[in-house]
């Protein structure tokens, strides 16, 4: 990006200015005949002896004249060492000096320039003897690894004009309690304390304000919080101000309006808020660089573009700016001469159309309007931006055709118009002069790429994103001319063709390859048959590729993502996975015709988190070593695996998805599964598993109501799984991360449903059907408030349906059929909407709607709805008839008793038996009479009759 280049350029320019300044009192050592001072030479040699110099940068420090040594410059008048520049010339540590800084350097009394930056002196603090170098004007200790606090070590250096104590490497830096120690530096023009923590930052501004000569101030990432909005600050000389990467959390203070000489202002990543004061731009006619990105600033800042006429870099990225940009008047963009090179207003709320006058910015090199709500067409005037190198218009509401004038931008390197509503044909004319093009982002539009089969592009492209455009049906032959492709995304582009034989030749430098969701035919070795040392991502799912999985994939040590699912691949899985493939995290090979056993070599992939081998013909047992991998998603469903359910547990805490359904697994469910606290999807359905459901399943704490749930986790891309829910099989992809499901159906599980399952309040799908479960449905089943599908059919459950089941407001599918349930069906609340009889069929003891079988007492409830007079009369008549029935039966019984009484005289043993039986009958009839009459009274509401 242009503004990043500008940021890197400024320090280099400043260094050049100070070198020129030093050169006023320092002369080239080539022109002097005076040798260096002996004591200073000895001091430098003493200094060298304590250094570690792995790259032998100081190998020239051997002859007598130290003024000829690397990094040393002397005065041509008296031979004193004036400059010591030992800055690390490399980007890394391979050229850095180490060891200790010897105090012998204090003998360099005339030293004015000292640069030790980007070396490694992490074992010591800032040397105190530096304070004795009182003639120092330039001191650069950036990223040298010093530790400890800065206070008074540098107090005597009152001549300093340039001070850099910044830190930009990984090691801990020095710390600063406060900035009061800066007060003696009245001549200081340049101060850089970037990424040095200020432990007490409240008074930083008042301390800096005392430095009246200061022109360059860089306090990037210093933990600044207070910007003292009410304080009067006089930075009359300040030209360069960088306060980015702090935590100010306030509005932009008013004293910024007084920075009349300011050329560079960087406030990005500060959580600033409120309306941006445009007066800053109006009062600063010298301002060339403005970066307020990644804050929460507001306002309609683009309404008057004339205030930006003097700017070269404008970065408003990721704020809350709004307003239309199409309100710009015709003359608003006419600035006489526009200096603008970078415009980045992405990630805001700007709307309207891109104005035709955008073509007036002839010097524009970088334009980013992405992630706004800009609509309308891309104006043809974009083709007038002859200096443009990067064009980002993605994620807006742009419509219409892509103008052919874009093809005139001979300096264009990147064009990004993805995720809009663009349509129409893109032809050779759109690329005719794009000789510098290296990256193309066209996906998520309705574009049709229609170029001649013999077309030879004028560019050598590196990055291609054309997914969801119309490219096919033929494989694009123009790709054959490209030799630098590192990223190729052509997913779902309607290609229905054989894989061309030349394709491997253009993929030797490929890093990411996605040709998924097409109809590519042919052997997969035509794509992956050769060694691809840089390969990181391969996605070829949803094609018609055949052949075996190439062993060349085992040679791709950078590979991290592999998806070859839903093809016609056959044969065994590769056995050659290597320990060196430390980046491989995702393997998805489901939906093919693979056979054989799962190889132990997969266990070498220590970072493997996703393993999808579903819907193949794999057999044997799962390698035990897989238990030690940090897996997140595991889908081995629809295979022929045997043995027991693997005891994933303490070593597999990352598991979210486990799918073993439709195999031949046997044995109990291992209790170790209960240790998988992050588990949110478990399916062991359609196996031969027996025993009970573990009582400890309530340990799946990710499913608790109060759990902290992060849906993205380690793999935000999502994973495809077929889920048995709501009576059918549904494929979940990106939404799988939000699904909570347990499916143990079609096994031989027995015992009761654990009551602890009702603690899993996030559960959305619970399927325990087609087992041998007994006992009652847990009374607290209503605690599963998120449950959408519940299937308990084809078991041996008994008891009544718990009333709490009517609390399941999200329930849209319920199946309790073919059990031994009895009693009335709950018909209140949301449950009344599930009025299909099939939900309850096969339970002969159930009654009530929606079944046709009425429960006891339903007839009387129906009669209550009739006229009250008729009801009362009927109840009275029914009561009389019942009493008559009772006394009739009593008379019959009395007659039979008389007959028995008469017969008792024929035999003595009969008499004794008769009287004992008669006593019991009388007692029983007395109790029965009372109970019957009370029952009729309660039921038919008539008074007792004596």
CSV table of C-alpha atoms in Angstrom, one decimal, residues 656-840:
chain,number,residue,atom,x,y,z
A,656,UNK,CA,-16.6,-30.4,18.9
A,657,UNK,CA,-17.9,-32.9,16.2
A,658,UNK,CA,-17.8,-36.7,16.4
A,659,UNK,CA,-19.7,-38.7,13.9
A,660,UNK,CA,-19.4,-42.6,13.8
A,661,UNK,CA,-22.9,-43.4,12.5
A,662,UNK,CA,-23.6,-46.2,10.0
A,663,UNK,CA,-20.6,-48.5,10.8
A,664,UNK,CA,-20.3,-51.8,12.6
A,665,UNK,CA,-19.1,-50.6,16.0
A,666,UNK,CA,-20.0,-52.7,19.1
A,667,UNK,CA,-19.6,-52.6,22.9
A,668,UNK,CA,-20.5,-50.0,25.4
A,669,UNK,CA,-20.2,-46.2,25.1
A,670,UNK,CA,-16.9,-45.4,26.8
A,671,UNK,CA,-17.1,-43.2,29.8
A,672,UNK,CA,-14.1,-41.3,28.6
A,673,UNK,CA,-16.3,-39.4,26.2
A,674,UNK,CA,-17.7,-37.5,29.2
A,675,UNK,CA,-14.4,-35.6,29.4
A,676,UNK,CA,-15.1,-33.9,26.1
A,677,UNK,CA,-16.4,-30.6,27.6
A,678,UNK,CA,-16.4,-28.8,24.2
A,679,UNK,CA,-18.4,-31.5,22.4
A,680,UNK,CA,-21.5,-30.1,20.6
A,681,UNK,CA,-22.3,-32.8,18.1
A,682,UNK,CA,-22.2,-36.6,18.8
A,683,UNK,CA,-23.6,-39.3,16.5
A,684,UNK,CA,-23.2,-43.0,17.2
A,685,UNK,CA,-26.4,-43.9,15.3
A,686,UNK,CA,-26.9,-47.1,13.3
A,687,UNK,CA,-24.2,-49.3,14.9
A,688,UNK,CA,-24.4,-52.3,17.2
A,689,UNK,CA,-23.7,-50.5,20.5
A,690,UNK,CA,-25.3,-51.9,23.7
A,691,UNK,CA,-25.3,-51.0,27.4
A,692,UNK,CA,-26.7,-47.9,28.9
A,693,UNK,CA,-26.3,-44.2,28.1
A,694,UNK,CA,-23.6,-42.9,30.4
A,695,UNK,CA,-24.9,-40.9,33.3
A,696,UNK,CA,-22.0,-38.5,32.9
A,697,UNK,CA,-23.2,-37.1,29.5
A,698,UNK,CA,-24.3,-34.1,31.4
A,699,UNK,CA,-20.6,-33.2,31.6
A,700,UNK,CA,-20.8,-31.8,28.0
A,701,UNK,CA,-20.5,-28.3,29.4
A,702,UNK,CA,-20.5,-26.6,26.0
A,703,UNK,CA,-24.2,-27.5,25.9
A,704,UNK,CA,-25.0,-25.9,29.3
A,705,UNK,CA,-27.2,-22.9,29.3
A,706,UNK,CA,-24.6,-20.6,30.9
A,707,UNK,CA,-21.6,-21.8,28.8
A,708,UNK,CA,-19.4,-19.4,27.0
A,709,UNK,CA,-19.9,-20.5,23.4
A,710,UNK,CA,-17.6,-19.3,20.5
A,711,UNK,CA,-19.1,-20.6,17.3
A,712,UNK,CA,-16.0,-20.1,15.1
A,713,UNK,CA,-13.4,-21.8,17.3
A,714,UNK,CA,-10.2,-23.0,15.6
A,715,UNK,CA,-11.8,-23.6,12.2
A,716,UNK,CA,-14.1,-20.8,11.0
A,717,UNK,CA,-14.7,-22.3,7.6
A,718,UNK,CA,-17.3,-24.8,8.7
A,719,UNK,CA,-17.6,-28.5,8.0
A,720,UNK,CA,-20.2,-30.6,6.1
A,721,UNK,CA,-22.1,-33.3,8.1
A,722,UNK,CA,-25.3,-35.2,7.3
A,723,UNK,CA,-27.5,-34.8,10.4
A,724,UNK,CA,-30.6,-37.0,11.2
A,725,UNK,CA,-33.0,-34.5,12.5
A,726,UNK,CA,-36.7,-33.7,12.2
A,727,UNK,CA,-37.4,-37.1,10.6
A,728,UNK,CA,-35.0,-36.7,7.7
A,729,UNK,CA,-31.3,-36.2,6.8
A,730,UNK,CA,-30.1,-32.7,6.3
A,731,UNK,CA,-26.7,-31.5,5.3
A,732,UNK,CA,-25.2,-28.9,7.6
A,733,UNK,CA,-22.2,-26.9,6.4
A,734,UNK,CA,-21.4,-23.4,7.7
A,735,UNK,CA,-24.4,-23.6,10.1
A,736,UNK,CA,-23.0,-26.8,11.7
A,737,UNK,CA,-20.9,-24.6,14.1
A,738,UNK,CA,-24.2,-23.5,15.7
A,739,UNK,CA,-25.8,-26.9,16.0
A,740,UNK,CA,-26.0,-28.9,19.3
A,741,UNK,CA,-27.0,-32.5,18.7
A,742,UNK,CA,-26.8,-36.0,20.2
A,743,UNK,CA,-27.9,-39.0,18.0
A,744,UNK,CA,-27.7,-42.5,19.5
A,745,UNK,CA,-30.5,-44.0,17.5
A,746,UNK,CA,-30.6,-47.5,15.9
A,747,UNK,CA,-28.5,-49.4,18.4
A,748,UNK,CA,-29.2,-51.8,21.2
A,749,UNK,CA,-29.0,-49.4,24.1
A,750,UNK,CA,-30.9,-50.3,27.2
A,751,UNK,CA,-31.5,-48.9,30.7
A,752,UNK,CA,-33.2,-45.5,31.4
A,753,UNK,CA,-32.7,-42.1,29.8
A,754,UNK,CA,-30.3,-40.3,32.2
A,755,UNK,CA,-31.9,-37.4,34.0
A,756,UNK,CA,-28.7,-35.5,33.6
A,757,UNK,CA,-29.3,-35.1,29.9
A,758,UNK,CA,-31.9,-32.4,30.8
A,759,UNK,CA,-29.0,-30.2,31.9
A,760,UNK,CA,-27.9,-29.8,28.2
A,761,UNK,CA,-30.1,-26.8,27.7
A,762,UNK,CA,-28.5,-25.8,24.4
A,763,UNK,CA,-29.4,-29.2,22.8
A,764,UNK,CA,-31.4,-28.7,19.6
A,765,UNK,CA,-31.6,-32.3,18.3
A,766,UNK,CA,-31.9,-35.4,20.5
A,767,UNK,CA,-32.5,-38.8,18.8
A,768,UNK,CA,-32.6,-41.9,21.0
A,769,UNK,CA,-35.0,-43.9,18.8
A,770,UNK,CA,-34.8,-47.6,17.9
A,771,UNK,CA,-33.1,-48.8,21.0
A,772,UNK,CA,-34.3,-50.8,24.0
A,773,UNK,CA,-34.6,-48.0,26.5
A,774,UNK,CA,-36.9,-48.5,29.5
A,775,UNK,CA,-38.4,-46.4,32.3
A,776,UNK,CA,-40.0,-43.0,32.1
A,777,UNK,CA,-39.2,-39.9,30.1
A,778,UNK,CA,-37.3,-37.6,32.5
A,779,UNK,CA,-39.7,-35.2,34.2
A,780,UNK,CA,-37.4,-32.2,33.5
A,781,UNK,CA,-37.3,-32.8,29.8
A,782,UNK,CA,-38.8,-29.2,29.5
A,783,UNK,CA,-35.4,-27.8,30.6
A,784,UNK,CA,-34.2,-28.4,27.0
A,785,UNK,CA,-35.6,-25.0,25.9
A,786,UNK,CA,-33.7,-24.9,22.6
A,787,UNK,CA,-34.8,-28.4,21.5
A,788,UNK,CA,-36.2,-28.4,18.0
A,789,UNK,CA,-36.3,-32.2,17.3
A,790,UNK,CA,-36.9,-35.0,19.8
A,791,UNK,CA,-37.2,-38.6,18.7
A,792,UNK,CA,-37.7,-41.3,21.4
A,793,UNK,CA,-39.6,-43.7,19.1
A,794,UNK,CA,-39.3,-47.5,19.0
A,795,UNK,CA,-38.1,-48.1,22.6
A,796,UNK,CA,-39.8,-49.6,25.7
A,797,UNK,CA,-40.4,-46.4,27.5
A,798,UNK,CA,-43.3,-46.3,30.0
A,799,UNK,CA,-45.2,-43.9,32.2
A,800,UNK,CA,-47.0,-40.7,31.3
A,801,UNK,CA,-45.7,-38.0,29.0
A,802,UNK,CA,-44.2,-35.4,31.4
A,803,UNK,CA,-46.2,-32.1,31.6
A,804,UNK,CA,-42.9,-30.1,31.2
A,805,UNK,CA,-42.7,-31.3,27.6
A,806,UNK,CA,-45.2,-28.5,26.7
A,807,UNK,CA,-42.5,-26.0,27.7
A,808,UNK,CA,-40.5,-26.8,24.6
A,809,UNK,CA,-41.4,-23.7,22.6
A,810,UNK,CA,-38.8,-24.4,19.8
A,811,UNK,CA,-39.9,-28.0,19.3
A,812,UNK,CA,-41.0,-28.5,15.6
A,813,UNK,CA,-40.6,-32.3,15.5
A,814,UNK,CA,-41.6,-34.9,18.0
A,815,UNK,CA,-41.8,-38.7,17.8
A,816,UNK,CA,-42.8,-40.8,20.8
A,817,UNK,CA,-44.3,-43.7,18.8
A,818,UNK,CA,-44.1,-47.4,19.6
A,819,UNK,CA,-43.4,-47.3,23.3
A,820,UNK,CA,-45.5,-48.2,26.3
A,821,UNK,CA,-46.6,-44.7,27.3
A,822,UNK,CA,-50.0,-44.2,28.9
A,823,UNK,CA,-52.2,-41.4,30.2
A,824,UNK,CA,-53.5,-38.2,28.6
A,825,UNK,CA,-51.5,-36.4,25.9
A,826,UNK,CA,-50.5,-32.8,26.9
A,827,UNK,CA,-52.3,-30.4,24.6
A,828,UNK,CA,-51.5,-27.0,26.0
A,829,UNK,CA,-48.9,-24.4,24.9
A,830,UNK,CA,-46.7,-25.1,21.9
A,831,UNK,CA,-47.3,-28.9,22.0
A,832,UNK,CA,-50.8,-28.4,20.6
A,833,UNK,CA,-49.3,-27.5,17.2
A,834,UNK,CA,-47.9,-31.0,16.9
A,835,UNK,CA,-51.2,-32.6,16.1
A,836,UNK,CA,-50.1,-35.5,13.9
A,837,UNK,CA,-51.4,-38.9,15.2
A,838,UNK,CA,-48.1,-40.6,14.1
A,839,UNK,CA,-46.3,-38.8,16.9
A,840,UNK,CA,-48.0,-41.1,19.4
